Each structure stands twice: as structure tokens, then as C-alpha cells.
Tab-separated table of C-alpha atoms in Angstrom:
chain	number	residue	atom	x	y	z
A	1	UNK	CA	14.095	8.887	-9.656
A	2	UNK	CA	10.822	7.268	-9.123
A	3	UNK	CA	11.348	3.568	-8.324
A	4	UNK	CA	7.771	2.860	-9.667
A	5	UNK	CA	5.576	4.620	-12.394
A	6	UNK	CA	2.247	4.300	-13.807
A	7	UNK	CA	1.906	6.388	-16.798
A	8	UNK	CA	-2.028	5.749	-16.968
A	9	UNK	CA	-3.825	8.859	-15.195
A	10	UNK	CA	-7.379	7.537	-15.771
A	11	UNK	CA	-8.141	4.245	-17.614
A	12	UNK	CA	-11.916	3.641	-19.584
A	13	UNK	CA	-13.121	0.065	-20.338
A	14	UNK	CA	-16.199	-1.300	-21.602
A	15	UNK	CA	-17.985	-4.290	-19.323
A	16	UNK	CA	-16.752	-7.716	-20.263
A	17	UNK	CA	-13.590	-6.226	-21.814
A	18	UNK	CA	-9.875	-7.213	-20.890
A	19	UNK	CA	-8.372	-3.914	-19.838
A	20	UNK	CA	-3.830	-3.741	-19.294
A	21	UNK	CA	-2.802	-1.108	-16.497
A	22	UNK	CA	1.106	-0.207	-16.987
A	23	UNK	CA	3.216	-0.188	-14.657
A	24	UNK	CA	7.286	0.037	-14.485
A	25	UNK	CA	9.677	-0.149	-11.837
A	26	UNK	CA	13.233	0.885	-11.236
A	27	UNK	CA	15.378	-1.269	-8.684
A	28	UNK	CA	19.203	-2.590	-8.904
A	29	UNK	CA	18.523	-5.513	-6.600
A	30	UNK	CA	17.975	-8.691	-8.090
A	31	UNK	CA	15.757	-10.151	-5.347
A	32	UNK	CA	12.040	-8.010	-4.898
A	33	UNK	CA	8.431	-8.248	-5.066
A	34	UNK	CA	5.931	-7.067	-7.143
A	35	UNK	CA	2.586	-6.041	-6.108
A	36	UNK	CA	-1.020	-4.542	-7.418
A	37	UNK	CA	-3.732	-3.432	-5.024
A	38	UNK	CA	-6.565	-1.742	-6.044
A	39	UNK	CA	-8.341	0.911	-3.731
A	40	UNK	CA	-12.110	1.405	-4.165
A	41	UNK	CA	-13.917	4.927	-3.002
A	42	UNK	CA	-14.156	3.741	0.441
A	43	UNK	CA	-10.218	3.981	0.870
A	44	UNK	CA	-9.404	0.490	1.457
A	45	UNK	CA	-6.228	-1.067	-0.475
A	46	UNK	CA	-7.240	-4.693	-1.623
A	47	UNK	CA	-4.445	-6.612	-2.887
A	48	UNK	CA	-4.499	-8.423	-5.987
A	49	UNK	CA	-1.568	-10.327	-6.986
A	50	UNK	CA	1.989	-10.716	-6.430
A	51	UNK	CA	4.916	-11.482	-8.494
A	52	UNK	CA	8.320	-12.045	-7.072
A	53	UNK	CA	11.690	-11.603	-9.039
A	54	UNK	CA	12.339	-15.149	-9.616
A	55	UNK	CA	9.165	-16.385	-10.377
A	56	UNK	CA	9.757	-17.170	-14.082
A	57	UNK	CA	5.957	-17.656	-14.502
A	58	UNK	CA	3.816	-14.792	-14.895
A	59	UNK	CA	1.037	-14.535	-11.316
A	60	UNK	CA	-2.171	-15.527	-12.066
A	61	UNK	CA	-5.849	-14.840	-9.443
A	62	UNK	CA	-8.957	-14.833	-11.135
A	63	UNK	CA	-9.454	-12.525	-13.171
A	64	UNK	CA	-6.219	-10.611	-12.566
A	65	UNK	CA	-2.775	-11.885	-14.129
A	66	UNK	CA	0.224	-9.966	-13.992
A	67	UNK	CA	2.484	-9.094	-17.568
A	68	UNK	CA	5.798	-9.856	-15.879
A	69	UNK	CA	8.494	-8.968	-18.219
A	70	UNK	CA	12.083	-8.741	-16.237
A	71	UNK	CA	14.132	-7.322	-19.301
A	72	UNK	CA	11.876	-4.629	-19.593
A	73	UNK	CA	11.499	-3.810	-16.147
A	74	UNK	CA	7.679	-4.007	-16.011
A	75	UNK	CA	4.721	-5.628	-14.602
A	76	UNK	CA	1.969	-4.280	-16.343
A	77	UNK	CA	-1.623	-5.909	-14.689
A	78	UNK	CA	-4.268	-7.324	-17.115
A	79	UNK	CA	-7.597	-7.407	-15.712
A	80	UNK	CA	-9.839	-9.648	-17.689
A	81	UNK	CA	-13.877	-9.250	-18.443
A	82	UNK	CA	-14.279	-6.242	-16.727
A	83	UNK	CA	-17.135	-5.600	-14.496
A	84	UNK	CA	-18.173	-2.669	-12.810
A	85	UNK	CA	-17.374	-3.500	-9.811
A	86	UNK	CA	-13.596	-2.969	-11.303
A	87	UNK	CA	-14.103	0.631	-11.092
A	88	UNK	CA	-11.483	1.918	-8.888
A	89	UNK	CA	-7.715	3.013	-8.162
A	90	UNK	CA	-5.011	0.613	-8.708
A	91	UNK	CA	-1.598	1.115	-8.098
A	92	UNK	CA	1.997	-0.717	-8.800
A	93	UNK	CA	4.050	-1.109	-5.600
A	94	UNK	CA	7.352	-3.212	-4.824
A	95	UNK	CA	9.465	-4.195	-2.398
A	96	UNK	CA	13.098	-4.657	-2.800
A	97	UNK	CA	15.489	-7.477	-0.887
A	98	UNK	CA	17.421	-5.608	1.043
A	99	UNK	CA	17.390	-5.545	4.039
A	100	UNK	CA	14.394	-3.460	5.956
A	101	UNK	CA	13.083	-2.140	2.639
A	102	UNK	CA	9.903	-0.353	2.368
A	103	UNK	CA	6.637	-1.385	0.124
A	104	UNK	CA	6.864	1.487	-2.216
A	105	UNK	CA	3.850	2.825	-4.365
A	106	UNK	CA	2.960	4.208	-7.572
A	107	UNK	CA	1.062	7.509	-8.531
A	108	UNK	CA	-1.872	5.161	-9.424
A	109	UNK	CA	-4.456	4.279	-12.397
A	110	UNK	CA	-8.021	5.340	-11.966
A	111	UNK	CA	-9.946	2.628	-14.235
A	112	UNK	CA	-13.524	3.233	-15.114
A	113	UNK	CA	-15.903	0.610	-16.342
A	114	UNK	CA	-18.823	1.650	-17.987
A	115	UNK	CA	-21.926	-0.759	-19.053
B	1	UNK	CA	-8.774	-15.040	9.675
B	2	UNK	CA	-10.274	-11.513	10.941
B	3	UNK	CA	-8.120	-8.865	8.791
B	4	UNK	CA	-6.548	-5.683	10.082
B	5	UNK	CA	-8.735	-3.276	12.197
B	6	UNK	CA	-7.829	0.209	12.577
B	7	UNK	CA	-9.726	2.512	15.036
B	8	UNK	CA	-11.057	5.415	14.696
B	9	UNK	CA	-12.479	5.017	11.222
B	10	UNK	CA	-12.964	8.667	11.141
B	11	UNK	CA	-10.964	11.924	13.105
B	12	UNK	CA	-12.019	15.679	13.117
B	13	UNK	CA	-9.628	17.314	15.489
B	14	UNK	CA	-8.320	21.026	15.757
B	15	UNK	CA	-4.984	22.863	14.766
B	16	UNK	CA	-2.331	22.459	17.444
B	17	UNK	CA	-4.202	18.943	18.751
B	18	UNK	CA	-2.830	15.443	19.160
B	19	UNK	CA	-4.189	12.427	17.941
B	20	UNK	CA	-3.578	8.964	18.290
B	21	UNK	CA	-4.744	5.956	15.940
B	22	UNK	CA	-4.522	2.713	16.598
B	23	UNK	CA	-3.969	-0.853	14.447
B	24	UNK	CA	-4.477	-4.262	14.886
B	25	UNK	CA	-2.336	-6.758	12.531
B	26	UNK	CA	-3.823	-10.145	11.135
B	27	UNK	CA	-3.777	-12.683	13.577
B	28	UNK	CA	0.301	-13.821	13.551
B	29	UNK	CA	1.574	-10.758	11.656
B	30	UNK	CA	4.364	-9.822	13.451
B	31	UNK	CA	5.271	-6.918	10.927
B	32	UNK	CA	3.148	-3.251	11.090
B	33	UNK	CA	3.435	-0.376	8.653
B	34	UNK	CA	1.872	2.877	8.608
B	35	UNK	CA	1.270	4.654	5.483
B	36	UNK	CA	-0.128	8.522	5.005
B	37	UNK	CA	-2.635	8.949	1.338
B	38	UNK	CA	-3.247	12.333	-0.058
B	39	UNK	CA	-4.659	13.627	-2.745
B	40	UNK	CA	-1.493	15.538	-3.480
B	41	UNK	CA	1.396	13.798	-2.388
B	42	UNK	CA	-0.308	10.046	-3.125
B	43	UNK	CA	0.574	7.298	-0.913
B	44	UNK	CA	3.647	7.762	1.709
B	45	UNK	CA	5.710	5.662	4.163
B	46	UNK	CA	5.769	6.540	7.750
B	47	UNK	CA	7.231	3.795	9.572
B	48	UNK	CA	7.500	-0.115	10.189
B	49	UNK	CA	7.535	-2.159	13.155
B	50	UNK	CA	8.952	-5.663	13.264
B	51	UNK	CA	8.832	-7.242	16.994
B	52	UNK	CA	8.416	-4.253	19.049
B	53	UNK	CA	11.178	-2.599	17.105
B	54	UNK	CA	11.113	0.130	14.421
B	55	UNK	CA	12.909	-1.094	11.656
B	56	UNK	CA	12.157	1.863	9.108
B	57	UNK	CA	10.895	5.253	9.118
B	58	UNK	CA	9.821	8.033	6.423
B	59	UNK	CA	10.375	11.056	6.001
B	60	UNK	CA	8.114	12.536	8.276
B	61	UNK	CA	9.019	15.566	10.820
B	62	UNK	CA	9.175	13.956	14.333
B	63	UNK	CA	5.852	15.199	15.701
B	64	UNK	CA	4.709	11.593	13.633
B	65	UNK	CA	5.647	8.664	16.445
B	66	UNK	CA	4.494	5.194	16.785
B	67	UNK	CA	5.130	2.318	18.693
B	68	UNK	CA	4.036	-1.730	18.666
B	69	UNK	CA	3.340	-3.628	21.480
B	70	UNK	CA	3.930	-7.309	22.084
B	71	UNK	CA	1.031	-8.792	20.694
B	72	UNK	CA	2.078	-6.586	17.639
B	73	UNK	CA	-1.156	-4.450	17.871
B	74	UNK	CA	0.428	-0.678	16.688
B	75	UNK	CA	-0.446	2.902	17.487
B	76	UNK	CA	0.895	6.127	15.431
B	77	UNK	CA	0.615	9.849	17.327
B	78	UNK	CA	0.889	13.040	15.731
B	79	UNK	CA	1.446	15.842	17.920
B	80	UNK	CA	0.851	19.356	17.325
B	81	UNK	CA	-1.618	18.865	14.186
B	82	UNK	CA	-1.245	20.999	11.292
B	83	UNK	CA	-3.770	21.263	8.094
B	84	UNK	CA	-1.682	19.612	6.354
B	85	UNK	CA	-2.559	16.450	8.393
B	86	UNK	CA	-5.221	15.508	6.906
B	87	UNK	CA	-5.447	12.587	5.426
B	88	UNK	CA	-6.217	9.070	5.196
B	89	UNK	CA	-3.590	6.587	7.311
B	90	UNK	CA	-3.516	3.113	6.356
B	91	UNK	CA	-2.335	0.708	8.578
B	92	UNK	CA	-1.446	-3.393	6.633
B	93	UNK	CA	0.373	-6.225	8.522
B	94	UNK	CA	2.490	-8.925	6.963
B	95	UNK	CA	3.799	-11.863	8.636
B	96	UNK	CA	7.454	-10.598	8.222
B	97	UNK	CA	9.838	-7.796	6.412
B	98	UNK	CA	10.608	-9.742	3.882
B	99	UNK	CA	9.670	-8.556	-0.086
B	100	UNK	CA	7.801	-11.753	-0.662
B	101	UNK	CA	5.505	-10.932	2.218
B	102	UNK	CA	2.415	-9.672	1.014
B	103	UNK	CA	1.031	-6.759	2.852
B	104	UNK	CA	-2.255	-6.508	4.032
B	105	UNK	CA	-3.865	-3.302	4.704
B	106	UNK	CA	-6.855	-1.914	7.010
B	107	UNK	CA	-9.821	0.079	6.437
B	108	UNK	CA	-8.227	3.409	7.262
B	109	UNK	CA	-8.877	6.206	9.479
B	110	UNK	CA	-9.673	9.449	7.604
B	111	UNK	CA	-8.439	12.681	9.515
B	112	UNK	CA	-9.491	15.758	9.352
B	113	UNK	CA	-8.081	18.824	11.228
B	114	UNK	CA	-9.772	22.241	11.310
């Protein structure tokens, strides 16, 4: 089973909008990490925000703040006012407690933001 | 802080070729993971090295290697290329193994292999 999913293919927003990107995550662990990076054209992953298990208040940076919702199992990221520089991939990853786990990714969202 | 540097930034090499690619962690990361992106098979772990050590590895066939040194710079080697090689390989650093550690990733190198 996939531990994280994005269900968004492709993503369109207008400038100055607030756009949500979905993501869920599967894990039995009660300790683990959240994370969204977002990879431009030129390949590099930039990340965004992090949200840790415990962490009963949702992330905030910037623009970005991250939907935490434990019961539900997801962390959906809400980007607000869009700007074109937004345009890009962004995937879900996390990070479970135990012991030497692995940073584990999502499929990915492509958001587009047009003017 | 200078962030992670991975050389080359760009590979062509030939069937049946070895290449090796190289990664330098933040300054104080101690932790180095290598990750393989393709269009097809999206973003996949290779390995991690924590202090010299390898502490987890994909599942990759054993012609993908790597190794850390002591001042935690990392390089990866694939032997015996295949087409199915290409890619981009992301390198990030994180001060430990820990899931609050944030990981911070590299540039990339893009291979290619003819």
C-alpha cells in the first residue's frame, strides 16, 4: 500500500488565489514527520514546511501552512496568494519514528498559476 | 550556511560504463541520502549514510554503491550502466536520522546514458 498519496495529477490556480494540494499518508507509528517540498523545472527539491506528529498546531512559513488533520490521516498544503513563481511540482513525503526509516515521497501535484 | 553541492550537474555516459557522483552535505549534517527521480517510477530511495555507516538501502540491484567519508561528504557509483539509468539523483543532508530532521536536498545531477 502506498504510505503517501496525492490524488491531484495537475493543479490550476489563478494569481493571488489560495490554492489546497491533498495529500494523505498511511503509517501505524505514532511518532513521524510530515513534509512538502516543491520541485521547480530545474530539478531542485525546495522544502517548504514541516509538521511533526505531535505538533497539535497546524505549521505555518509564509505563504505556505500545512492542513494537519491526525484523525483523518492527512496533511493537505494550502498555499496562499498564488504567484507565478508557484508554478511547479510539489510533493507529500514523511518520515516515520522508527528506527532508520526512510523520507518517503508522493506521486506529486503539478500546480500551474496562470495571470 | 552554503547548502548541499552535488557534482557533476550533468552526465552523458555510454551503455556498460561506470559513473560516479559525488555530494557534499550542509555544513554539520552528519546524515546523507541518495534518491533516484524518473519520470516513470517518480522519486526513489537508494541509500542513507549516518557517520560513515549505511544505515538504509533501497531496492536497487547492487551495481548502485555508495559510501561517506568522515567529513560526511558522499559518493554513489553505478557500475555497468543500463538505459534505464537515466535519471536525475538527488543528493539532501540532515543533521541526523531522526523524522523531525528536515532534509535538505542538492541541485541534482541529471544522467544520461546512450
Amino acid at each position: 500500500a502506498q504510505k503517501i498519496t496525492q490524488t491531484q495529477p495537475g493543479m490550476f490556480v489563478q494569481e493571488k488565489e489560495a490554492v489546497t494540494l491533498d495529500c494523505t499518508y498511511d503509517t501505524s507509528d505514532q511518532s513521524y514527520g510530515l513534509f512538502w517540498y516543491k520541485q521547480p523545472s530545474s530539478g531542485e527539491m525546495i522544502f517548504l514546511i514541516y509538521q511533526g506528529s505531535y505538533d497539535e498546531q497546524n505549521a505555518t512559513e509564509g505563504r505556505y501552512s500545512l492542513n494537519f488533520q491526525k484523525a483523518r490521516k492527512s496533511a493537505n498544503l494550502v498555499i496562499s496568494a498564488s504567484q507565478l513563481g508557484d508554478s511547479a511540482m510539489y510533493f507529500c513525503a514523511m518520515r516515520e519514528g522508527r528506527g532508520y526509516s526512510t523520507l518517503t515521497f508522493g506521486k506529486g501535484t503539478m500546480l500551474l498559476v496562470s495571470p | 550556511k552554503a547548502g548541499v553541492t552535488q557534482t557533476p550537474r550533468y552526465l552523458i555516459k555510454t551503455r556498460g560504463q561506470q559513473v560516479t557522483l559525488s555530494c557534499s552535505p550542509i555544513s554539520g549534517h552528519r546524515s546523507v541520502s541518495w534518491y533516484q527521480q524518473t519520470p516513470g517510477q517518480g522519486l526513489q530511495f537508494l541509500f542513507e549514510y549516518f557517520s560513515e555507516t549505511q544505515r538504509n538501502k533501497g531496492n536497487f540491484p547492487g551495481r548502485f554503491s555508495g559510501r561517506q567519508f568522515s567529513n560526511s561528504r558522499s559518493e554513489m557509483n553505478v557500475s555497468t550502466l543500463e538505459l534505464g539509468d537515466s535519471a536525475l539523483y538527488l543528493c539532501a543532508s540532515s543533521p541526523r536520522t531522526d523524522h523531525t530532521d528536515t532534509q535538505y536536498f542538492g541541485p541534482g545531477t541529471r544522467l544520461t546514458v546512450l
